[in-house]
CSV table of C-alpha atoms in Angstrom, one decimal:
chain,number,residue,atom,x,y,z
A,1,MET,CA,-0.1,0.1,-0.1
A,2,GLY,CA,1.4,3.3,-0.9
A,3,GLY,CA,0.8,7.0,0.5
A,4,ASN,CA,2.1,8.8,3.8
A,5,THR,CA,0.1,7.6,6.4
A,6,ARG,CA,0.8,10.2,8.8
A,7,GLU,CA,-0.5,12.3,5.9
A,8,ALA,CA,-3.7,10.7,5.4
A,9,GLY,CA,-5.6,11.5,8.5
A,10,ARG,CA,-4.8,15.1,8.4
A,11,THR,CA,-7.2,17.9,7.7
A,12,THR,CA,-6.5,20.9,5.2
A,13,ALA,CA,-6.6,23.0,8.2
A,14,SER,CA,-4.4,20.7,10.4
A,15,ARG,CA,-1.8,21.2,7.1
A,16,VAL,CA,-1.8,24.4,6.6
A,17,LEU,CA,-1.3,25.3,10.7
A,18,ALA,CA,1.6,22.7,10.5
A,19,LEU,CA,3.1,25.0,7.8
A,20,PHE,CA,2.8,28.4,9.6
A,21,ALA,CA,4.1,26.0,13.1
A,22,ALA,CA,7.3,25.2,11.1
A,23,PHE,CA,8.4,28.8,11.2
A,24,SER,CA,9.8,30.2,14.4
A,25,SER,CA,12.2,33.1,15.4
A,26,VAL,CA,15.1,30.8,15.1
A,27,ASP,CA,13.9,29.6,11.3
A,28,PRO,CA,12.0,32.6,10.1
A,29,VAL,CA,12.8,31.9,6.6
A,30,LEU,CA,12.7,28.2,5.1
A,31,GLY,CA,13.2,26.5,2.1
A,32,LEU,CA,10.4,24.1,0.4
A,33,THR,CA,12.2,21.0,1.6
A,34,GLU,CA,12.7,22.3,5.0
A,35,LEU,CA,9.2,23.5,5.5
A,36,ALA,CA,8.3,20.0,4.6
A,37,LYS,CA,10.1,18.5,6.9
A,38,ALA,CA,9.4,20.7,9.8
A,39,SER,CA,5.5,20.6,9.2
A,40,GLY,CA,5.8,16.6,8.4
A,41,LEU,CA,4.1,17.0,5.0
A,42,PRO,CA,5.1,15.6,1.3
A,43,VAL,CA,7.1,18.0,-0.6
A,44,THR,CA,4.3,18.0,-3.3
A,45,THR,CA,1.6,19.1,-0.4
A,46,THR,CA,3.7,21.8,1.2
A,47,HIS,CA,4.3,23.1,-2.6
A,48,ARG,CA,0.8,23.6,-3.4
A,49,LEU,CA,-0.6,24.6,-0.2
A,50,ALA,CA,2.3,27.1,0.2
A,51,GLY,CA,1.5,28.6,-3.5
A,52,GLU,CA,-1.8,28.9,-2.1
A,53,LEU,CA,-0.9,30.6,1.2
A,54,VAL,CA,1.6,33.3,-1.1
A,55,GLU,CA,-1.2,34.3,-3.4
A,56,TRP,CA,-3.3,35.2,-0.1
A,57,GLY,CA,-0.4,36.8,1.3
A,58,ALA,CA,-0.2,34.9,4.6
A,59,LEU,CA,3.6,33.7,3.1
A,60,GLU,CA,5.8,35.4,1.1
A,61,ARG,CA,8.1,33.7,-1.4
A,62,ARG,CA,11.5,35.4,-1.5
A,63,ALA,CA,13.7,35.9,-4.7
A,64,ASP,CA,15.8,32.7,-3.2
A,65,GLY,CA,12.9,30.8,-3.5
A,66,ARG,CA,12.6,30.2,0.2
A,67,TYR,CA,9.3,31.1,2.3
A,68,GLN,CA,8.5,33.6,5.2
A,69,ILE,CA,5.5,34.7,6.8
A,70,GLY,CA,3.9,37.3,4.9
A,71,LEU,CA,2.3,40.7,5.8
A,72,ARG,CA,-1.3,40.0,5.4
A,73,LEU,CA,-1.0,37.1,8.3
A,74,TRP,CA,1.0,39.7,10.3
A,75,HIS,CA,-1.9,42.2,9.8
A,76,THR,CA,-4.5,39.5,10.7
A,77,GLY,CA,-2.9,38.5,14.0
A,78,ALA,CA,-2.3,42.1,15.0
A,79,LEU,CA,-6.1,42.2,15.1
A,80,ALA,CA,-6.7,39.6,17.7
A,81,PRO,CA,-7.6,41.3,21.2
A,82,ALA,CA,-5.3,39.4,23.4
A,83,HIS,CA,-2.4,41.2,24.6
A,84,ARG,CA,-3.2,44.2,22.3
A,85,ASP,CA,-4.5,46.2,24.9
A,86,LEU,CA,-1.6,45.1,27.4
A,87,ARG,CA,1.0,46.1,24.8
A,88,SER,CA,-0.7,49.4,24.0
A,89,VAL,CA,-0.7,50.5,27.8
A,90,ALA,CA,2.7,49.3,28.5
A,91,LEU,CA,4.6,50.8,25.4
A,92,PRO,CA,4.5,54.7,27.1
A,93,PHE,CA,6.0,53.2,30.1
A,94,MET,CA,8.8,50.9,28.5
A,95,GLY,CA,9.6,54.0,26.4
A,96,ASP,CA,10.2,55.9,29.1
A,97,LEU,CA,12.3,53.3,31.1
A,98,TYR,CA,14.4,53.0,27.5
A,99,ALA,CA,14.7,57.0,27.3
A,100,ALA,CA,16.1,56.7,31.0
A,101,THR,CA,18.6,53.8,30.6
A,102,HIS,CA,19.2,53.1,26.7
A,103,GLU,CA,19.1,49.5,27.5
A,104,ASN,CA,16.7,46.9,26.0
A,105,VAL,CA,13.3,47.2,27.6
A,106,GLN,CA,11.0,44.0,27.0
A,107,ILE,CA,7.7,42.6,28.2
A,108,ALA,CA,6.9,39.0,28.3
A,109,VAL,CA,3.6,37.0,28.8
A,110,ARG,CA,2.8,33.2,29.4
A,111,ASP,CA,1.9,31.3,26.6
A,112,GLY,CA,0.9,27.9,27.9
A,113,SER,CA,4.0,26.5,29.3
A,114,ARG,CA,6.4,28.7,27.5
A,115,ILE,CA,7.6,32.5,28.1
A,116,LEU,CA,6.8,34.6,24.9
A,117,CYS,CA,8.2,38.1,24.2
A,118,LEU,CA,5.0,40.5,23.4
A,119,ASP,CA,7.4,43.6,22.6
A,120,LYS,CA,11.0,45.0,23.0
A,121,ILE,CA,12.5,48.5,22.7
A,122,SER,CA,16.2,48.5,21.6
A,123,GLY,CA,18.7,51.1,20.6
A,124,ARG,CA,22.2,51.1,19.0
A,125,HIS,CA,24.2,51.1,22.1
A,126,SER,CA,21.9,48.5,24.0
A,127,VAL,CA,23.7,45.2,24.9
A,128,ASP,CA,23.0,42.5,22.1
A,129,ASN,CA,20.6,39.7,23.6
A,130,VAL,CA,18.6,36.6,22.2
A,131,THR,CA,14.9,38.2,22.9
A,132,ARG,CA,13.2,38.5,19.6
A,133,VAL,CA,9.7,40.0,19.3
A,134,ALA,CA,7.4,37.0,19.1
A,135,GLY,CA,9.9,34.6,20.2
A,136,TRP,CA,10.1,32.2,23.1
A,137,LEU,CA,12.3,32.6,26.2
A,138,PRO,CA,13.2,30.0,28.7
A,139,ALA,CA,11.5,30.5,31.9
A,140,HIS,CA,14.5,29.5,34.3
A,141,SER,CA,17.2,31.5,32.8
A,142,THR,CA,15.9,34.8,32.2
A,143,GLY,CA,14.4,37.6,34.5
A,144,VAL,CA,10.6,37.9,32.8
A,145,GLY,CA,10.5,34.2,32.9
A,146,LYS,CA,11.6,33.8,36.7
A,147,ILE,CA,8.6,36.4,37.6
A,148,ILE,CA,6.2,34.5,35.5
A,149,LEU,CA,7.1,31.1,37.0
A,150,ALA,CA,7.4,32.9,40.6
A,151,PHE,CA,3.7,34.0,40.1
A,152,SER,CA,2.1,31.3,38.5
A,153,GLY,CA,0.2,27.9,39.3
A,154,PRO,CA,2.4,25.0,40.2
A,155,GLU,CA,1.8,23.4,36.9
A,156,LEU,CA,4.0,25.7,35.1
A,157,LEU,CA,7.1,24.9,37.4
A,158,ALA,CA,6.5,21.3,37.1
A,159,ASP,CA,6.1,21.7,33.2
A,160,VAL,CA,9.8,23.5,33.1
A,161,LEU,CA,11.2,20.9,35.6
A,162,ALA,CA,9.9,18.0,33.6
A,163,ALA,CA,11.3,19.3,30.5
A,164,GLY,CA,15.0,20.1,32.1
A,165,LEU,CA,16.7,23.1,33.1
A,166,THR,CA,18.9,23.5,30.4
A,167,ARG,CA,22.6,24.9,30.9
A,168,TYR,CA,23.0,28.1,28.9
A,169,THR,CA,26.0,29.5,30.4
A,170,PRO,CA,27.9,28.4,33.2
A,171,HIS,CA,25.7,30.7,35.4
A,172,THR,CA,22.4,29.0,34.4
A,173,ILE,CA,20.5,27.7,37.7
A,174,THR,CA,20.4,24.0,36.9
A,175,LEU,CA,19.3,22.6,40.1
A,176,PRO,CA,15.4,22.2,41.4
A,177,GLY,CA,16.2,23.1,44.9
A,178,VAL,CA,18.3,26.4,44.0
A,179,LEU,CA,15.7,27.4,41.4
A,180,ALA,CA,12.8,26.9,43.6
A,181,GLU,CA,14.6,29.1,46.3
A,182,THR,CA,15.4,31.6,43.9
A,183,LEU,CA,11.4,31.7,43.2
A,184,ARG,CA,10.7,32.4,46.7
A,185,GLN,CA,12.7,35.2,46.8
A,186,VAL,CA,11.1,36.6,44.1
A,187,ARG,CA,7.9,35.9,45.3
A,188,GLU,CA,8.7,37.8,48.4
A,189,ASN,CA,10.7,40.6,46.6
A,190,HIS,CA,8.6,40.7,43.4
A,191,ILE,CA,12.0,41.2,41.5
A,192,ALA,CA,14.3,39.0,39.6
A,193,PHE,CA,17.5,38.8,38.3
A,194,SER,CA,19.2,36.6,35.7
A,195,LEU,CA,23.0,37.2,35.8
A,196,GLU,CA,24.5,35.9,32.5
A,197,GLU,CA,22.4,32.9,33.0
A,198,MET,CA,21.2,33.2,29.4
A,199,THR,CA,23.8,35.0,27.9
A,200,ILE,CA,27.4,35.7,28.6
A,201,GLY,CA,27.9,39.5,28.8
A,202,ALA,CA,24.3,40.4,29.6
A,203,SER,CA,22.3,40.2,32.5
A,204,SER,CA,18.5,41.3,33.4
A,205,VAL,CA,16.2,42.9,36.0
A,206,ALA,CA,12.4,41.9,35.9
A,207,ALA,CA,9.4,42.9,37.9
A,208,PRO,CA,5.8,42.0,37.6
A,209,ILE,CA,2.8,43.5,36.1
A,210,PHE,CA,-0.6,42.7,37.8
A,211,GLY,CA,-4.5,42.9,36.7
A,212,ALA,CA,-7.3,44.5,38.4
A,213,THR,CA,-7.7,41.6,40.7
A,214,GLY,CA,-3.8,40.5,41.8
A,215,GLU,CA,-3.3,38.0,38.7
A,216,LEU,CA,-0.4,38.0,37.1
A,217,VAL,CA,-0.6,39.8,33.4
A,218,ALA,CA,3.0,39.9,32.4
A,219,SER,CA,6.6,40.9,33.2
A,220,LEU,CA,8.3,43.6,32.5
A,221,ALA,CA,12.7,43.8,32.3
A,222,LEU,CA,15.7,45.9,31.6
A,223,VAL,CA,18.5,43.6,29.7
A,224,VAL,CA,21.7,45.3,30.3
A,225,ARG,CA,25.8,44.9,30.1
A,226,ALA,CA,26.5,42.2,32.7
A,227,THR,CA,29.1,44.8,33.5
A,228,THR,CA,26.3,47.2,35.0
A,229,ASN,CA,25.0,46.8,38.6
A,230,VAL,CA,21.8,45.8,37.9
A,231,ARG,CA,20.8,46.4,41.4
A,232,THR,CA,20.9,50.4,40.7
A,233,LEU,CA,18.1,49.5,38.1
A,234,VAL,CA,15.6,48.0,40.1
A,235,ALA,CA,13.5,51.0,41.2
A,236,ALA,CA,13.2,52.2,37.8
A,237,VAL,CA,12.1,49.0,36.9
A,238,ARG,CA,9.6,48.5,39.5
A,239,THR,CA,8.1,52.2,39.3
A,240,ALA,CA,7.5,51.2,35.3
A,241,ALA,CA,6.0,47.8,36.1
A,242,LEU,CA,3.7,49.7,38.9
A,243,GLY,CA,2.8,52.5,36.4
A,244,VAL,CA,1.7,49.6,33.8
A,245,THR,CA,-0.1,48.0,36.3
A,246,ARG,CA,-2.1,51.2,37.8
A,247,GLN,CA,-3.0,51.8,34.5
A,248,LEU,CA,-4.4,48.2,33.7
A,249,ALA,CA,-6.3,48.4,36.9
A,250,GLN,CA,-8.2,51.7,35.4
A,251,LEU,CA,-9.0,49.9,32.3
A,252,HIS,CA,-9.8,46.7,33.8
A,253,VAL,CA,-7.6,44.7,31.4
A,254,PRO,CA,-7.8,41.1,32.6
A,255,PRO,CA,-5.3,38.1,31.7
A,256,GLY,CA,-4.8,37.9,27.9
A,257,GLY,CA,-4.8,42.0,27.6
A,258,LYS,CA,-7.9,42.5,26.3
A,259,VAL,CA,-10.1,45.8,27.6
A,260,SER,CA,-13.4,45.1,29.0
């Protein structure tokens, strides 16, 4: 019997979603063969669906023949209310924090068991770091991730521990007991640090953003050079996060970022 058994039971919608899921901040551009492999679809199916998506504008085909997410899909995604209002409320405070420090300012939210960078402000003189808008960050080795871990339910920490605490640098926390104690301190102080735990040469300080009823909505952070004394930045980051929290309370923005 011929045919792809994995392919046989899949709907057209699931195939299209598999194509979209193949792209990431690590692999934003894919060739046809790469796209087929990452999505688990035959090359012929991938070529046909990708062609239709290019015509609609959900994908773009570059001059070299490789594919990337198209502007029409980006525009459609931007219409989703989730996080849109959170971002609009946070941006002025992020801008003020950047103006005061000229360092990377980023805001992150929980996306299932992952940490998603919702937005970021950087400048020419900001330290290089791995954070990309719409990219995922490790929870245990970043300031924003530790904040979200500390103020989320225990199931998130369980998922992170089950996946393993990947060592990114010699400073990364890889022992569950050490991480648990770190998160206890984060809950107590409402501040989190990552001292070259994700990238050598870069450190961060993060603070929580809460909703009207006290639930965690997001995490706000500064990412700076490791030579910077991050403790001198605690007040600035905390003030910005509190400003966003107060504004969200006035607008009644619940988890998910939609103004009610």
